[in-house]
XYZ file of C-alpha atoms in Angstrom:
477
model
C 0.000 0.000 0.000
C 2.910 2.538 1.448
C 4.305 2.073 -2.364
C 0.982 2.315 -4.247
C 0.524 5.105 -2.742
C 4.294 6.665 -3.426
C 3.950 5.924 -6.856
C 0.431 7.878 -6.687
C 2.769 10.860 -5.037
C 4.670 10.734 -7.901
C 2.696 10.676 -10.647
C 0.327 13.601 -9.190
C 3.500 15.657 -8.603
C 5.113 15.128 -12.096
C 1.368 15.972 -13.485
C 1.329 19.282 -11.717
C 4.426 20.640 -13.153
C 3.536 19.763 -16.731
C 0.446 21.877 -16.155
C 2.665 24.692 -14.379
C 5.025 24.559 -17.434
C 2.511 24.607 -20.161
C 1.882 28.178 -21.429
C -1.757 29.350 -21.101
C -3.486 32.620 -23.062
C -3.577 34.181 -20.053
C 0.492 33.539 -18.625
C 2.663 36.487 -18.950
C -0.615 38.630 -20.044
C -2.744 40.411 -17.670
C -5.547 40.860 -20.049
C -6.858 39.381 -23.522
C -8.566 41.267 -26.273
C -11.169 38.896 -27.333
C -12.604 40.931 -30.256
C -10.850 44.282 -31.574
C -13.844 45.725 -33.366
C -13.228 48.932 -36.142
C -15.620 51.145 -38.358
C -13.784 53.527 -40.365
C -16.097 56.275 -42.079
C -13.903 58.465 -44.602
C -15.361 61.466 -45.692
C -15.511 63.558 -48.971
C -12.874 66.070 -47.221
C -10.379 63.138 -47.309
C -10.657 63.045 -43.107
C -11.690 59.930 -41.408
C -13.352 58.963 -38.062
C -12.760 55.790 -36.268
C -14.535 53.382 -34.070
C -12.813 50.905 -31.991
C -14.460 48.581 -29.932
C -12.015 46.468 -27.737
C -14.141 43.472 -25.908
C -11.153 43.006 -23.229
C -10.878 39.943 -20.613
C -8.845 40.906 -17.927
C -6.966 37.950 -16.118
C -5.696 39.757 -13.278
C -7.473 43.325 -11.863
C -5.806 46.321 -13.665
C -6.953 50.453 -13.861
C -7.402 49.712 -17.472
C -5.635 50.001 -20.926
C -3.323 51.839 -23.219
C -4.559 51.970 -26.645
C -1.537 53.458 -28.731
C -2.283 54.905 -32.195
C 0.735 56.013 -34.393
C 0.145 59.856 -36.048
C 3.970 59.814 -37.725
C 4.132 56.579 -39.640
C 5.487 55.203 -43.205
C 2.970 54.333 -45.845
C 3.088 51.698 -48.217
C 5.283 53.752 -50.425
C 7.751 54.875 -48.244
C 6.613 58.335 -47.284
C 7.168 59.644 -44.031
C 3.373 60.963 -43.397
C 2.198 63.011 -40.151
C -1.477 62.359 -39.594
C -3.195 64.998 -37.289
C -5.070 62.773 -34.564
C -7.701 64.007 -32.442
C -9.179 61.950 -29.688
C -12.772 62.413 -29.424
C -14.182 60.177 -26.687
C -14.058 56.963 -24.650
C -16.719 54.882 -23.486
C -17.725 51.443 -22.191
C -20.062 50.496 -24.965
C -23.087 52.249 -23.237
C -22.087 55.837 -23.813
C -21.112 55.970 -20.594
C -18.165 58.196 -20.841
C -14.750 56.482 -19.316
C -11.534 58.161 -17.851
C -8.447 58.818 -20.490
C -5.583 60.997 -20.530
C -3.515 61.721 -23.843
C -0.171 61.026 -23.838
C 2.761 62.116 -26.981
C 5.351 59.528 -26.854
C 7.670 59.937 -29.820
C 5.822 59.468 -32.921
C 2.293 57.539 -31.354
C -0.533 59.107 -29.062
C -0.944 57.026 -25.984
C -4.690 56.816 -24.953
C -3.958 56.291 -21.119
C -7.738 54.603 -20.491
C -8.990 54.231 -17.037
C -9.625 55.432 -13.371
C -6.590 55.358 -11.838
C -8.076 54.757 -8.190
C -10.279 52.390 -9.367
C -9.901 48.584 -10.796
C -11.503 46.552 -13.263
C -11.222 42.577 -13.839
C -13.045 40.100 -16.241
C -14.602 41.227 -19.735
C -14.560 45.238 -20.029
C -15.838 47.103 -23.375
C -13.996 49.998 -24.161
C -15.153 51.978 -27.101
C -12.503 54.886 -28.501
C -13.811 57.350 -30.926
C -11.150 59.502 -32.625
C -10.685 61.672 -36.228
C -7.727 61.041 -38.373
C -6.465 63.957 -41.149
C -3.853 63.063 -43.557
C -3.849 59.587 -43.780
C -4.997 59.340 -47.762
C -2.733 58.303 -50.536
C -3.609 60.193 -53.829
C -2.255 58.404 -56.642
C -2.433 59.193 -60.673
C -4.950 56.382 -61.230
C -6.421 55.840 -57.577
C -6.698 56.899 -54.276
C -5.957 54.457 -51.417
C -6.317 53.880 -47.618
C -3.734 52.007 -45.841
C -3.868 51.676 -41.778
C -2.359 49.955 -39.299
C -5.956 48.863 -37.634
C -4.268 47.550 -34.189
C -0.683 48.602 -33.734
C 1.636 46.210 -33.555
C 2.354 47.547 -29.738
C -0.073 45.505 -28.062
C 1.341 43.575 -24.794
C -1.513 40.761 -24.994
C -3.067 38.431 -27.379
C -5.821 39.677 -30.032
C -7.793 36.613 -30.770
C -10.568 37.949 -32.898
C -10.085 41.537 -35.683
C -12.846 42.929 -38.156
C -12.659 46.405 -39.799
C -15.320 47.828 -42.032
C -14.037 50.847 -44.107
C -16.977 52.995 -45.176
C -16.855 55.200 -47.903
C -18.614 58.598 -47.603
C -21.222 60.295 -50.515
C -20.219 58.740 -53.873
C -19.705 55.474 -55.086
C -16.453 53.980 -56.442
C -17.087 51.701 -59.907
C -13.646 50.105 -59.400
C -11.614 49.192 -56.268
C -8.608 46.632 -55.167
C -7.559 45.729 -51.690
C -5.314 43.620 -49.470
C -4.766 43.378 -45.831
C -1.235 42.036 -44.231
C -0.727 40.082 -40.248
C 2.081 39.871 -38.386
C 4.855 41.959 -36.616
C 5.780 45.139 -38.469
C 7.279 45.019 -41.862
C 5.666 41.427 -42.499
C 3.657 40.781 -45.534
C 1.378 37.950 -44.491
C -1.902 37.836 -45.746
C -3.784 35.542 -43.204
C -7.038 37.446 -43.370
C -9.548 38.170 -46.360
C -12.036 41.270 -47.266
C -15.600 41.198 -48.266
C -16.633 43.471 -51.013
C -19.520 45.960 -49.826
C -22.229 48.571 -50.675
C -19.377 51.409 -51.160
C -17.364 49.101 -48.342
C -14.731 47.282 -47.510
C -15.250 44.754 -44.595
C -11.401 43.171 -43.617
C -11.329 40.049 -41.173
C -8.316 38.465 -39.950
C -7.924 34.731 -40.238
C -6.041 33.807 -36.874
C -5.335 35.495 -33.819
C -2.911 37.490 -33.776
C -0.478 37.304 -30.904
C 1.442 40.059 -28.808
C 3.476 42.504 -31.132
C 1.821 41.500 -34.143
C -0.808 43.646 -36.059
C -3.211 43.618 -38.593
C -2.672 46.492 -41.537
C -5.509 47.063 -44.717
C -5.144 48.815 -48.085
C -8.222 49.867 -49.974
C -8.194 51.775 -53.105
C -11.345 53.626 -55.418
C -11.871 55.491 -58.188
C -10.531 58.900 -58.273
C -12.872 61.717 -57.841
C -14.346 60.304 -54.457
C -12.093 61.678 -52.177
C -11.389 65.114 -52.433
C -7.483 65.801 -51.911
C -6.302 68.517 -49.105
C -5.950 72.335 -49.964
C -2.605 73.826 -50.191
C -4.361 75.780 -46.940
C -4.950 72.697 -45.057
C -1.443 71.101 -46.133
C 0.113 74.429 -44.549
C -2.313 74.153 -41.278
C -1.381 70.602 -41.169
C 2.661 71.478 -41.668
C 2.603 74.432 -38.735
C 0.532 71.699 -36.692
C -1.014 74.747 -34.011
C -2.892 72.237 -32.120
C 0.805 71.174 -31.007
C 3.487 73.634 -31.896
C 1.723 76.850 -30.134
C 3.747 76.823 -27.616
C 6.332 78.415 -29.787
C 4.250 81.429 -29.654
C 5.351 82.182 -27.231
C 8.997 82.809 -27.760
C 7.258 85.179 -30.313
C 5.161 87.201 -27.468
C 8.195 87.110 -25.294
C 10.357 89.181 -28.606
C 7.262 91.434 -28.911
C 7.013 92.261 -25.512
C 11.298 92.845 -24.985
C 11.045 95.225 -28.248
C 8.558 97.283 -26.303
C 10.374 97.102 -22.921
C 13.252 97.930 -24.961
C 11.678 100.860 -26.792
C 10.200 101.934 -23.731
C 13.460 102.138 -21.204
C 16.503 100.515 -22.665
C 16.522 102.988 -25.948
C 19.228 105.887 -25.828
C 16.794 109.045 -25.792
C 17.178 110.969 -28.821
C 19.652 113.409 -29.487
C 17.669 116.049 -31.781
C 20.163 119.317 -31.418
C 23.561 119.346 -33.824
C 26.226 117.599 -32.350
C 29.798 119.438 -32.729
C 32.717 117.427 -34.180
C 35.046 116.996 -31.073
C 38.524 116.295 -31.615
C 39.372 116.351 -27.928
C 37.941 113.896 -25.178
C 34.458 115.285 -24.029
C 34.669 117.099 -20.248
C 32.222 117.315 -17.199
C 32.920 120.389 -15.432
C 35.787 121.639 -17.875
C 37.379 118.335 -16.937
C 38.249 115.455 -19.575
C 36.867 112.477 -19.480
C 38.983 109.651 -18.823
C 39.163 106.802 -22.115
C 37.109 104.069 -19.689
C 34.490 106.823 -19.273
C 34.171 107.600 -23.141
C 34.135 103.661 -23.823
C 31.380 103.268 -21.420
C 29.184 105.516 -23.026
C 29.863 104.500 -26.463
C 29.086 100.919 -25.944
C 27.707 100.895 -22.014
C 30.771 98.299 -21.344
C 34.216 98.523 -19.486
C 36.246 96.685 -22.123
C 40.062 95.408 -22.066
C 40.878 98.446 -24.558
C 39.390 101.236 -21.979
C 41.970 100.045 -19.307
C 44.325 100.008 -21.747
C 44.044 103.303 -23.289
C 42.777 104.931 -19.275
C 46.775 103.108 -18.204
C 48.217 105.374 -21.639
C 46.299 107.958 -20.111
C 48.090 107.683 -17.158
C 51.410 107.753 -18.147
C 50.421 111.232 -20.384
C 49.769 112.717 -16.481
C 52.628 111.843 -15.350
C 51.629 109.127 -12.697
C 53.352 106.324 -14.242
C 55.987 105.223 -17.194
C 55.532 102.029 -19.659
C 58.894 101.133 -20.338
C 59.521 98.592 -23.002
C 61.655 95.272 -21.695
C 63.689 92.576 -23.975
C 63.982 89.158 -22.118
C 66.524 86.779 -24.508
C 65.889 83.912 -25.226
C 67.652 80.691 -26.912
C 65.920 81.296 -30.489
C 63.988 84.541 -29.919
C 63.867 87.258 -27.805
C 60.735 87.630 -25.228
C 59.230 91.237 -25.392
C 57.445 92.640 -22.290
C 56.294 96.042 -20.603
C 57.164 97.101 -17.399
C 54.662 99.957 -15.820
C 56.669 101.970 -13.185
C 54.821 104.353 -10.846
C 56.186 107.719 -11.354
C 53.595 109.538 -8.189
C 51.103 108.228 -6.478
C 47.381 108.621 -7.016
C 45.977 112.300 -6.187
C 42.626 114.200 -6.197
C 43.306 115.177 -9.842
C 42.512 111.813 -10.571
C 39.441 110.455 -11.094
C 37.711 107.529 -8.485
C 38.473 105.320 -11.294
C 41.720 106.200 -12.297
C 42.569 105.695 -8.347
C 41.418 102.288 -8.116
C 43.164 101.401 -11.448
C 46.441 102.741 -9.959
C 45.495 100.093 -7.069
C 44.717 97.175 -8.643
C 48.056 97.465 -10.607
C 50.777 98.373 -7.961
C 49.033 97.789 -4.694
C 51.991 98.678 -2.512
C 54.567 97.834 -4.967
C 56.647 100.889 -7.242
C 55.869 98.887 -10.379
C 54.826 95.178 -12.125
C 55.558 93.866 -15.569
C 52.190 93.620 -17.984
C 53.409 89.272 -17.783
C 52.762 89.499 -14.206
C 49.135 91.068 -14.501
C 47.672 88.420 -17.091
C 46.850 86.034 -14.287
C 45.806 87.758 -11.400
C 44.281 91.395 -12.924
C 41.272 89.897 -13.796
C 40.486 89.483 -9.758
C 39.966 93.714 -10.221
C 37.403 93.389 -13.090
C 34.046 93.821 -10.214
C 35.624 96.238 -8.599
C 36.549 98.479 -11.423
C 33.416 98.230 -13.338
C 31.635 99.435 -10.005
C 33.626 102.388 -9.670
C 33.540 103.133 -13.253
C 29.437 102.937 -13.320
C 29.363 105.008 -10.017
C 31.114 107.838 -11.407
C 29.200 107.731 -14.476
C 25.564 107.779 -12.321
C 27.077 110.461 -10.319
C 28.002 112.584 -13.178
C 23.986 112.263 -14.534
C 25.502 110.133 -17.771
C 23.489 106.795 -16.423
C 20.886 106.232 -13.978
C 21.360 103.038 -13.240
C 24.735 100.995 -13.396
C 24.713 99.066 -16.945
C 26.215 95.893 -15.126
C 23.004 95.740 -12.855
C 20.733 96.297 -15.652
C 22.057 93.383 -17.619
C 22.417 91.009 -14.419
C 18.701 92.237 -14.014
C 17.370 90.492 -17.390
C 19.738 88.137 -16.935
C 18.736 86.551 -14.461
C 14.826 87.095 -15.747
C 16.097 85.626 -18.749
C 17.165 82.364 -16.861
C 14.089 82.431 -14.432
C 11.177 83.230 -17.682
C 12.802 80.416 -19.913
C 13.034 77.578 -17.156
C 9.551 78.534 -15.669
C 8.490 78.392 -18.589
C 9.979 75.027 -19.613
C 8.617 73.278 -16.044
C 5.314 74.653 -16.168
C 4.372 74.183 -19.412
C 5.566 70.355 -18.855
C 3.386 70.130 -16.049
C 0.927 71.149 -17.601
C 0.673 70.426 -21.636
C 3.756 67.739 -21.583
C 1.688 64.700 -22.061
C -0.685 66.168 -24.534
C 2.305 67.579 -26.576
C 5.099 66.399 -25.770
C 8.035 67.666 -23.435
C 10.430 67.917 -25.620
C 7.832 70.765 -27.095
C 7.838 72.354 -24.221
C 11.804 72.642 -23.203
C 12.324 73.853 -26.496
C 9.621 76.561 -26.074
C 10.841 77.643 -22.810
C 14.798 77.752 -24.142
C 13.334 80.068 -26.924
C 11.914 82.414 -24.482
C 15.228 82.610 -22.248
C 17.375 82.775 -24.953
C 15.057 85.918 -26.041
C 15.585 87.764 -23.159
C 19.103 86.829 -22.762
C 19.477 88.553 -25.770
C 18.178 91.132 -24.884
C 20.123 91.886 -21.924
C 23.250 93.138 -23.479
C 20.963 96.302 -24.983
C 18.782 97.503 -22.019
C 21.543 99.597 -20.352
C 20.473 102.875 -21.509
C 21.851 106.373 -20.520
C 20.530 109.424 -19.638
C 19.748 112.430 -22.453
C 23.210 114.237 -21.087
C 25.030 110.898 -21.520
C 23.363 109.677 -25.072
C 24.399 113.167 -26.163
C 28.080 112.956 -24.968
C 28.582 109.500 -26.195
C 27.336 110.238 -29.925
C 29.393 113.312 -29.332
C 32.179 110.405 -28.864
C 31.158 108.670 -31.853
C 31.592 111.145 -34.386
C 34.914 112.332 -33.113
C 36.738 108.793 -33.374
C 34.775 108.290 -37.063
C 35.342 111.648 -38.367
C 39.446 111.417 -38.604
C 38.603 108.084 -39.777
C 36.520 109.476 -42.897
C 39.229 112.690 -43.878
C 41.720 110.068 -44.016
């Protein structure tokens, strides 16, 4: 009995775990679609509207589906053709409405269907009603249809597909048509289509099993279909429903040209200006070169220290002597700037802390020495350059501020702008949409920035005054 009964062990056991290993519909899947149901109505406009009615067994409790539908996809002939899709509604088969969001992924719309708080098991109907632009083929001879009914994207098995393709208004005398199965790119033909009143009805053979798909082609008589207007083909090509978020990059150029016009414009200099062959003067003193540079271009640039150092040495407060180093080949050629006085009141603020940042406490420093540690001075010297400048009425606000001002607005509009439109529009159409929209506005006020310093009516006059005294000599020449 004790080895009946082992041998009854055994035999149980080893039945078991052929059943275990034996792949089922249902292993690996969480749902089945039992029936994938499609009515395609094409219109005399060329547009379509589609029906899809997905019978769906689900083998394990899920929030729902995703029904992907390519818009960017390659027709029979090897065009690259953007279809404009609009999602119309979902429903259960009772016109009760059901819970979808839209989601852009690449070149398919993901129809994200389902109540995320809420789970659904066993046989669910799911009916998805959307319009299709775009998707004709307009040939010398014929027009033709061709669709990818399913996707080939589905995750689970499809064991039963029909679609009916309805022409709209008049009839078609002649047609031809084929239909394809299998994963993408194949060209079996296990399915058949029935002839109609002004239809098409396609039926697949077998079931078709996770990443395969079930593609038609239906031609007519041309004259049925009206093809797109240029208009539409343009409206199709600037794709608004998607791409107006780059209006906004527009807006934010519009609305910089006016802030622009409005405060960062030079005011207009409407008397004559007099040729000036000497440096302009506030209070019967000279300007020094930084001064003059500032104005012409609202910058402290490496050629106003320069020439404001030259300056120096014409006053007397230091000498630029010329040095030879030699070398094994060639000889190494350097300047050495000696301090001939120190800094006075005759100077200007600027001037002073120029004097500074060069010597400090020493009587003199070669220009080699200054290349890597002058630049430390830059702040400083632009501060007490704009200072003097606002004190003297030729700005009213430092230049530096004014571009660190839309600067930083520049950074903070175009990635608030990026993050909040992601938030909100990113699924619908697509981030990368919406990064690009937001770089487009920073880089628009970024380059801005570098023309909003503007100067007072004194300082717009001396610095044109400026101007046409370095061009004039320029011109008699």
């Amino acid at each position: 009995m004790k080895r009946k009964a082992g041998h009854t062990l055994f035999f149980f056991c080893l039945i078991l775990s052929l059943n275990l290993s034996l792949p089922s519909p249902s292993f690996g899947q969480d749902f089945t679609i039992n029936d994938f149901d499609v009515f395609i109505a094409i219109d005399q406009d060329s547009s379509f509207t589609v029906k899809e009615t997905l019978t769906v067994e689900f083998h394990r409790q899920r929030h729902g589906i995703y029904r992907d539908i390519p818009y960017r996809y390659t027709d029979s002939t090897g065009r690259v053709i953007a279809t404009p899709t609009d999602i119309l509604s979902v429903t259960d088969g009772n016109n009760t409405p059901v819970n979808y969001n839209i989601i852009r992924q690449g070149n398919t719309i993901r129809v994200r269907i389902g109540d995320a708080k809420k789970y659904v098991s066993g046989i669910q109907k799911y009916e998805i009603f959307y319009k299709v632009e775009n998707a004709i083929l307009f040939f010398d001879d014929h027009d033709e249809f061709y669709w990818n009914v399913t996707g080939n994207a589905w995750d689970a098995d499809i064991k039963r597909v029909r679609c009916l393709v309805l022409l709209a208004r008049a009839k078609t005398k002649g047609y031809w048509a084929s239909c394809y199965t299998g994963r993408q790119g194949s060209r079996e033909s296990a399915c058949r289509n029935i002839p109609g009143d002004n239809a098409m009805d396609f039926v697949a053979n077998k079931s078709l099993p996770a990443g395969e798909g079930f593609t038609i082609a239906y031609g007519w008589d041309k004259g049925i279909v009206s093809p797109p207007t240029s208009l539409r083909k343009f409206i199709w090509f600037i794709n608004l429903k998607q791409n107006w978020v780059f209006i906004l990059p527009i807006l934010s150029f519009i609305f910089m040209l006016f802030i622009w016009l409005q405060t960062g414009r030079d005011p207009r200099v409407r008397e004559s200006i007099t040729v000036m062959y000497s440096p302009p003067e506030y209070s019967n003193v000279p300007l020094t070169p930084a001064e003059v540079g500032a104005m012409v271009d609202e910058k402290l640039d490496p050629r106003d220290i320069t020439a404001t150092i030259v300056g120096l040495a014409v006053k007397g407060y230091i000498r630029i002597e010329e040095t030879n180093e030699e070398g094994l080949i060639f000889d190494k050629k350097d300047y050495y700037l000696k301090k001939v006085q120190e800094a006075d009141t005759a100077l200007s603020a600027f001037e002073k802390r120029l004097m500074t940042a060069i010597f400090s406490s020493l009587p003199g420093k070669s220009v080699s020495e200054l290349k890597n540690s002058f630049y430390k001075n830059i702040l400083e010297l632009k501060k007490s350059l704009y200072t003097e400048l606002i004190k003297k009425n030729y700005f009213s606000t430092s230049p530096e501020t004014v571009r660190l001002v839309y600067t930083g607005i520049g950074f903070a509009a175009g990635l608030g702008t990026a993050v909040i439109l992601s938030l909100l529009f990113g699924d619908s159409i697509g981030k990368l949409r919406t990064v690009i929209s937001g770089v487009l506005v920073g880089l628009t006020i970024l380059s801005f920035s570098k023309y909003m310093p503007a100067k007072t009516r004194l300082g717009s006059s001396t610095g044109l005054s400026a101007i046409v005294g370095r061009k004039m000599p320029e011109r008699l020449i």
